Amino acid sequence: MADVLVIGAGAIGMSIALGLARRGASVRVLERSAPGSGASSTAAGVLGVQNEVWSDSPIGRLCAASLDRYPAWVAELVSLTGIDVGFRACGGMAVSFDAGEADVLAERGRWAEPLGFGVERLDGAGVRLLEAELSVDVAGAARFPREARLDPPSLVRALSIAAARAGVAITSGALVRKVVVEGERAAGVLLEDGTRLSGGRVVLSAGSWSALVEGVPLAAGVVRPSRGQIVELVTEQPVIRGVIYGPGCYLSPRDDGRVLVGSTLEFVGFRPGVTAGAVQALLAAAIRLVPALSGANVNRTWSCFRPATPDELPLLGATSVEGLYVASGHFRNGIVLTPITAEILGSVIEGKEPPVDIAPFHPMREMRGNS
């Protein structure tokens, strides 16, 4: 019997498992497919705060707190595994073809300045000093120096290796059907094949599939899949250095010349696939920003399902069932929120005060949609 059963082996689940194991707990992770097979390994790896959140808010402060932790967190992960997860403090730029709109973009990002996240307003010439391949039609930008990027598949691989070395048991192909509750307390899980596994505590971190697990006191549909389509381009030499946000797309580069172009936002259930219209729109937006990408090769395309809640805030903490915890619903911010989520869940499970206020993210809160 494990001290803790973690449902889901994405970046969130694996980071929680690693943190708990390093605190001395025996942990078993149960994954329906393979580690990182959901949104984690297929994310673009953008670690953004100010372009994702436009005002001082609980989710903005949570993202900022997590990004603050990233350099030390990644350094520790590298020391444990020797794996370069591609973390680059490259900064991000929200660019515009209209100078007035660039002013607005800069103002939107100023809410985070008291938290140590500055904003630089650049004109067209200043933009191209930093990113020479940006279109001459780009009139200005808001640059966010603290934003960063990483390679999500490498992150998941490093987390899996570090967790295994810390003693975490990782079981792939284990589809959890139900959380077993006895006497109003979580006692384990029941797998789809009928196998029952006992655990002193259970953490639900199954991403978009979280709401499908029975025995969890969450409202129907509180977590639903949001499909995001991404196009990966490859060039002979890197054409951009930092993350670029523009009309209709964002660009997340890699050191080897790849550029990830994302992303759609679609509520189509669990319907997989990449559509011609989405690829066309993403490529048109990308080439408008960086004309040199017109000569890039399309390396591959894919889609993933990001877990969305009605108010677009994550579910973090304890439920009404003793011993049952949730870490899900991170929507578009799963990778950036990974370090702080692991820290929060570790504290809550140990009965300690979490590092930040998590009341706005309570799994049992009342929710109203943002749309």
Coordinates of C-alpha atoms in Angstrom, one line a residue:
M1 CA 0.0 0.0 0.0
A2 CA 1.4 3.4 -1.0
D3 CA 1.2 6.4 1.2
V4 CA -0.1 8.4 -1.9
L5 CA -1.6 7.3 -5.2
V6 CA -1.3 9.9 -7.9
I7 CA -3.7 9.6 -10.9
G8 CA -2.0 11.0 -14.0
A9 CA 1.7 11.1 -15.1
G10 CA 1.8 14.4 -16.8
A11 CA 4.1 17.2 -15.7
I12 CA 1.7 18.1 -12.9
G13 CA 1.3 14.6 -11.5
M14 CA 5.0 13.6 -11.9
S15 CA 6.2 16.8 -10.2
I16 CA 3.8 16.2 -7.3
A17 CA 4.9 12.6 -7.0
L18 CA 8.6 13.6 -7.1
G19 CA 8.1 16.3 -4.4
L20 CA 6.2 13.9 -2.1
A21 CA 8.8 11.2 -2.5
R22 CA 11.6 13.5 -1.7
R23 CA 9.6 14.4 1.5
G24 CA 9.7 10.8 2.5
A25 CA 6.3 9.4 1.2
S26 CA 5.9 6.2 -0.7
V27 CA 4.2 7.2 -4.0
R28 CA 2.7 5.3 -6.9
V29 CA 1.7 7.1 -10.1
L30 CA -1.1 5.6 -12.2
E31 CA -1.2 6.6 -15.9
R32 CA -3.8 5.6 -18.4
S33 CA -1.3 5.6 -21.3
A34 CA 2.4 6.6 -20.9
P35 CA 4.0 9.4 -18.9
G36 CA 3.4 12.8 -20.6
S37 CA 1.1 11.3 -23.2
G38 CA -1.5 14.0 -22.7
A39 CA -1.1 17.8 -22.9
S40 CA 2.3 17.9 -21.1
S41 CA 4.5 16.6 -23.8
T42 CA 2.6 18.3 -26.6
A43 CA 2.6 21.8 -25.1
A44 CA 4.5 24.6 -26.7
G45 CA 6.6 25.2 -23.6
V46 CA 5.9 28.9 -23.3
L47 CA 6.4 30.1 -19.7
G48 CA 4.4 33.3 -19.8
V49 CA 2.8 35.5 -17.2
Q50 CA 2.1 39.0 -18.6
N51 CA 0.9 38.0 -22.0
E52 CA -1.3 35.2 -20.6
V53 CA -2.9 37.4 -17.8
W54 CA -3.8 41.0 -18.3
S55 CA -4.6 42.2 -14.8
D56 CA -3.6 41.7 -11.2
S57 CA -5.5 38.6 -10.2
P58 CA -5.1 35.3 -8.3
I59 CA -4.1 33.4 -11.4
G60 CA -1.6 36.1 -12.5
R61 CA 0.0 36.0 -9.0
L62 CA 0.1 32.2 -9.1
C63 CA 1.8 32.2 -12.5
A64 CA 4.3 34.8 -11.3
A65 CA 5.1 32.9 -8.1
S66 CA 5.7 29.7 -10.2
L67 CA 7.9 31.4 -12.8
D68 CA 9.9 32.9 -9.9
R69 CA 10.6 29.3 -8.8
Y70 CA 11.5 28.0 -12.2
P71 CA 15.3 28.7 -12.4
A72 CA 16.1 27.0 -9.1
W73 CA 13.5 24.2 -9.7
V74 CA 15.0 23.4 -13.1
A75 CA 18.6 23.5 -11.8
E76 CA 17.7 20.9 -9.2
L77 CA 16.0 18.7 -11.8
V78 CA 19.0 18.9 -14.0
S79 CA 21.3 18.0 -11.0
L80 CA 19.1 15.0 -10.3
T81 CA 19.0 13.7 -13.9
G82 CA 21.6 15.4 -16.1
I83 CA 18.8 16.2 -18.6
D84 CA 18.7 19.6 -20.2
V85 CA 15.0 20.5 -20.3
G86 CA 15.5 23.4 -22.6
F87 CA 14.8 26.1 -20.1
R88 CA 15.8 29.4 -21.6
A89 CA 15.2 32.8 -20.0
C90 CA 14.8 34.3 -23.4
G91 CA 12.0 36.8 -22.7
G92 CA 8.8 37.2 -24.6
M93 CA 7.4 39.9 -26.9
A94 CA 3.8 40.8 -27.7
V95 CA 4.1 42.5 -31.1
S96 CA 1.6 44.5 -33.1
F97 CA 1.3 46.0 -36.6
D98 CA -0.2 49.1 -35.0
A99 CA 1.8 51.4 -32.7
G100 CA -1.2 52.3 -30.6
E101 CA -2.1 48.7 -30.0
A102 CA 1.5 48.1 -28.8
D103 CA 1.0 50.8 -26.2
V104 CA -2.1 48.9 -25.0
L105 CA -0.1 45.7 -24.8
A106 CA 2.6 47.3 -22.7
E107 CA 0.0 48.8 -20.3
R108 CA -1.7 45.4 -19.9
G109 CA 1.6 43.9 -18.7
R110 CA 2.3 46.6 -16.1
W111 CA 0.2 44.9 -13.4
A112 CA 3.1 42.5 -12.7
E113 CA 5.8 45.2 -12.2
P114 CA 5.4 45.2 -8.4
L115 CA 6.1 41.5 -8.5
G116 CA 9.4 42.0 -10.3
F117 CA 8.1 41.4 -13.8
G118 CA 9.0 44.4 -15.9
V119 CA 7.8 45.6 -19.3
E120 CA 9.7 47.3 -22.1
R121 CA 7.9 49.2 -24.8
L122 CA 9.7 48.9 -28.1
D123 CA 9.2 50.7 -31.4
G124 CA 9.5 48.8 -34.7
A125 CA 13.3 49.5 -34.9
G126 CA 13.8 48.3 -31.4
V127 CA 11.9 45.1 -32.0
R128 CA 14.0 44.3 -35.0
L129 CA 17.2 44.9 -33.1
L130 CA 16.2 42.0 -30.9
E131 CA 14.5 39.9 -33.5
A132 CA 15.9 40.8 -37.0
E133 CA 13.6 38.5 -38.9
L134 CA 10.4 40.1 -37.7
S135 CA 8.4 41.7 -40.4
V136 CA 9.1 45.3 -41.3
D137 CA 5.4 45.9 -40.8
V138 CA 5.7 45.3 -37.1
A139 CA 5.2 48.7 -35.6
G140 CA 6.0 48.0 -31.9
A141 CA 5.9 45.5 -29.1
A142 CA 5.7 45.0 -25.4
R143 CA 8.7 42.9 -24.2
F144 CA 8.5 40.9 -21.0
P145 CA 12.1 40.1 -20.0
R146 CA 11.3 37.6 -17.3
E147 CA 9.3 35.2 -19.6
A148 CA 10.9 32.0 -20.7
R149 CA 10.5 28.8 -22.7
L150 CA 11.4 25.1 -22.3
D151 CA 11.0 21.8 -24.1
P152 CA 8.0 19.9 -22.5
P153 CA 8.9 16.4 -23.7
S154 CA 12.4 16.8 -22.1
L155 CA 10.7 18.1 -18.9
V156 CA 8.4 15.1 -18.6
R157 CA 11.3 12.7 -19.2
A158 CA 13.4 14.4 -16.6
L159 CA 10.6 14.4 -14.1
S160 CA 9.9 10.7 -14.7
I161 CA 13.5 9.7 -14.3
A162 CA 13.9 11.8 -11.1
A163 CA 10.7 10.4 -9.7
A164 CA 11.8 6.8 -10.4
R165 CA 15.2 7.4 -8.8
A166 CA 13.4 8.9 -5.8
G167 CA 11.5 5.6 -5.4
V168 CA 8.2 6.5 -7.1
A169 CA 6.5 3.5 -8.7
I170 CA 5.1 4.5 -12.1
T171 CA 2.5 2.2 -13.7
S172 CA 1.6 2.9 -17.3
G173 CA -1.6 1.5 -18.9
A174 CA -3.5 1.8 -15.6
L175 CA -6.8 3.4 -16.3
V176 CA -8.4 4.6 -13.1
R177 CA -12.2 4.2 -13.1
K178 CA -13.1 5.2 -9.6
V179 CA -11.7 6.6 -6.4
V180 CA -12.7 4.2 -3.6
V181 CA -14.2 6.0 -0.6
E182 CA -14.7 4.2 2.7
G183 CA -16.2 6.0 5.7
E184 CA -16.0 9.4 3.9
R185 CA -12.3 8.9 3.4
A186 CA -10.3 8.0 0.2
A187 CA -9.0 4.5 0.6
G188 CA -7.6 3.8 -2.9
V189 CA -8.7 3.4 -6.5
L190 CA -10.4 0.9 -8.7
L191 CA -8.9 0.3 -12.2
E192 CA -10.8 -0.3 -15.3
D193 CA -9.7 -4.0 -15.3
G194 CA -11.2 -4.5 -11.8
T195 CA -7.9 -4.2 -9.9
R196 CA -8.1 -2.4 -6.6
L197 CA -5.1 -0.5 -5.3
S198 CA -5.0 0.8 -1.7
G199 CA -3.5 4.2 -0.8
G200 CA -3.5 6.4 2.3
R201 CA -4.2 9.5 0.1
V202 CA -5.2 10.0 -3.5
V203 CA -4.2 12.9 -5.8
L204 CA -6.3 13.4 -9.0
S205 CA -4.1 15.1 -11.6
A206 CA -5.5 13.5 -14.8
G207 CA -5.8 16.6 -16.8
S208 CA -8.8 16.8 -19.2
W209 CA -9.8 13.3 -18.0
S210 CA -10.1 14.3 -14.4
A211 CA -13.9 14.7 -14.5
L212 CA -14.3 11.1 -15.9
V213 CA -13.0 9.5 -12.7
E214 CA -15.9 8.3 -10.5
G215 CA -16.1 8.9 -6.8
V216 CA -14.7 12.4 -7.0
P217 CA -17.0 15.1 -5.6
L218 CA -16.7 17.5 -8.5
A219 CA -19.6 18.8 -10.5
A220 CA -20.2 17.3 -13.9
G221 CA -18.3 19.0 -16.6
V222 CA -16.2 21.0 -14.2
V223 CA -13.1 20.0 -16.2
R224 CA -13.5 19.7 -19.9
P225 CA -11.1 19.3 -22.8
S226 CA -9.9 22.3 -24.8
R227 CA -8.3 21.2 -28.1
G228 CA -5.2 23.1 -29.1
Q229 CA -3.6 22.5 -32.5
I230 CA 0.1 23.2 -33.1
V231 CA 2.4 23.3 -36.2
E232 CA 6.1 22.6 -35.8
L233 CA 8.4 24.2 -38.4
V234 CA 12.1 23.6 -38.8
T235 CA 14.7 25.9 -40.4
E236 CA 18.3 25.3 -41.2
Q237 CA 19.3 28.1 -38.8
P238 CA 17.3 29.6 -35.9
V239 CA 15.3 32.6 -37.1
I240 CA 14.0 33.8 -33.7
R241 CA 15.4 33.7 -30.2
G242 CA 12.6 34.5 -27.8
V243 CA 8.9 33.8 -27.6
I244 CA 6.8 36.0 -29.9
Y245 CA 3.1 36.6 -29.4
G246 CA 1.3 38.1 -32.4
P247 CA -2.1 38.4 -34.0
G248 CA -3.4 34.9 -34.6
C249 CA -0.5 32.9 -33.2
Y250 CA 2.5 32.7 -31.0
L251 CA 6.0 31.4 -31.8
S252 CA 8.0 29.3 -29.4
P253 CA 11.6 28.6 -30.8
R254 CA 14.0 25.8 -30.0
D255 CA 17.8 25.9 -30.1
D256 CA 18.0 23.5 -33.1
G257 CA 16.0 25.7 -35.5
R258 CA 12.5 24.3 -34.7
V259 CA 9.7 26.8 -34.2
L260 CA 6.4 25.8 -32.6
V261 CA 3.4 27.7 -34.0
G262 CA 0.3 27.7 -31.8
S263 CA -2.4 27.4 -31.0
T264 CA -6.1 27.0 -31.5
L265 CA -8.6 27.0 -28.7
E266 CA -11.5 24.7 -29.5
F267 CA -14.2 23.1 -27.3
V268 CA -14.9 20.0 -29.4
G269 CA -14.9 17.3 -26.7
F270 CA -12.3 14.6 -27.0
R271 CA -12.3 14.8 -30.8
P272 CA -8.6 14.5 -31.9
G273 CA -7.0 15.6 -35.1
V274 CA -5.5 18.5 -36.9
T275 CA -7.6 20.5 -39.4
A276 CA -6.5 22.0 -42.7
G277 CA -8.2 25.3 -41.7
A278 CA -6.3 25.6 -38.4
V279 CA -3.0 24.8 -40.0
Q280 CA -3.6 27.3 -42.8
A281 CA -4.5 30.1 -40.3
L282 CA -1.6 29.4 -38.0
L283 CA 0.9 29.4 -40.9
A284 CA -0.5 32.5 -42.4
A285 CA -0.2 34.3 -39.0
A286 CA 3.3 33.0 -38.4
I287 CA 4.6 34.0 -41.9
R288 CA 3.0 37.5 -41.5
L289 CA 5.1 37.9 -38.3
V290 CA 8.3 36.3 -39.6
P291 CA 8.4 36.2 -43.4
A292 CA 11.5 34.0 -43.4
L293 CA 9.3 31.2 -42.1
S294 CA 7.7 30.8 -45.5
G295 CA 10.8 28.8 -46.5
A296 CA 10.6 26.6 -43.4
N297 CA 9.7 22.9 -43.6
V298 CA 6.6 21.7 -41.9
N299 CA 8.1 19.1 -39.6
R300 CA 4.9 17.8 -37.9
T301 CA 1.5 18.9 -36.6
W302 CA -0.5 17.7 -33.6
S303 CA -3.3 18.5 -31.2
C304 CA -3.7 18.1 -27.5
F305 CA -6.4 18.5 -24.9
R306 CA -5.9 21.1 -22.2
P307 CA -8.1 20.9 -19.1
A308 CA -10.4 23.9 -18.8
T309 CA -12.7 24.8 -15.9
P310 CA -15.7 27.2 -16.3
D311 CA -13.8 30.1 -14.7
E312 CA -10.5 29.1 -16.3
L313 CA -8.8 28.7 -12.9
P314 CA -7.1 25.5 -11.8
L315 CA -8.4 23.2 -9.1
L316 CA -5.9 22.9 -6.3
G317 CA -6.2 21.3 -2.9
A318 CA -8.4 19.1 -0.7
T319 CA -11.9 18.0 -1.5
S320 CA -14.8 17.2 0.8
V321 CA -13.6 13.6 0.9
E322 CA -10.8 13.2 3.4
G323 CA -7.6 12.2 1.9
L324 CA -8.6 13.1 -1.7
Y325 CA -6.9 16.0 -3.4
V326 CA -7.1 17.6 -6.8
A327 CA -4.5 19.3 -9.0
S328 CA -6.2 19.8 -12.4
G329 CA -7.8 22.3 -14.7
H330 CA -4.6 24.3 -15.4
F331 CA -5.9 25.1 -18.9
R332 CA -3.2 26.9 -20.9
N333 CA -0.9 27.3 -17.9
G334 CA 0.0 23.8 -16.9
I335 CA 3.7 23.9 -17.7
V336 CA 4.3 27.3 -16.1
L337 CA 2.3 26.3 -13.0
T338 CA 4.1 23.0 -12.5
P339 CA 6.6 24.0 -9.8
I340 CA 4.1 25.9 -7.7
T341 CA 1.5 23.2 -8.0
A342 CA 3.9 20.5 -6.7
E343 CA 4.8 22.8 -3.8
I344 CA 1.2 23.5 -3.0
L345 CA 0.0 19.9 -3.0
G346 CA 3.0 18.8 -1.0
S347 CA 2.2 21.4 1.7
V348 CA -1.6 20.6 1.8
I349 CA -1.1 16.9 2.0
E350 CA 1.3 17.3 4.9
G351 CA -1.1 19.6 6.6
K352 CA 1.1 22.7 6.3
E353 CA 0.3 26.2 5.1
P354 CA 0.6 26.4 1.3
P355 CA 3.2 28.9 0.0
V356 CA 0.5 31.1 -1.6
D357 CA -3.2 31.7 -1.1
I358 CA -5.1 28.9 -2.8
A359 CA -8.6 29.9 -1.7
P360 CA -9.5 31.1 -5.3
F361 CA -8.6 27.7 -6.6
H362 CA -10.5 25.5 -4.2
P363 CA -11.8 22.4 -6.0
M364 CA -15.2 22.7 -4.4
R365 CA -15.7 26.4 -5.2
E366 CA -18.7 27.8 -7.1
M367 CA -17.8 28.6 -10.6
R368 CA -19.2 30.8 -13.3
G369 CA -17.9 30.9 -16.9
N370 CA -15.8 33.7 -18.2
S371 CA -17.4 33.7 -21.6

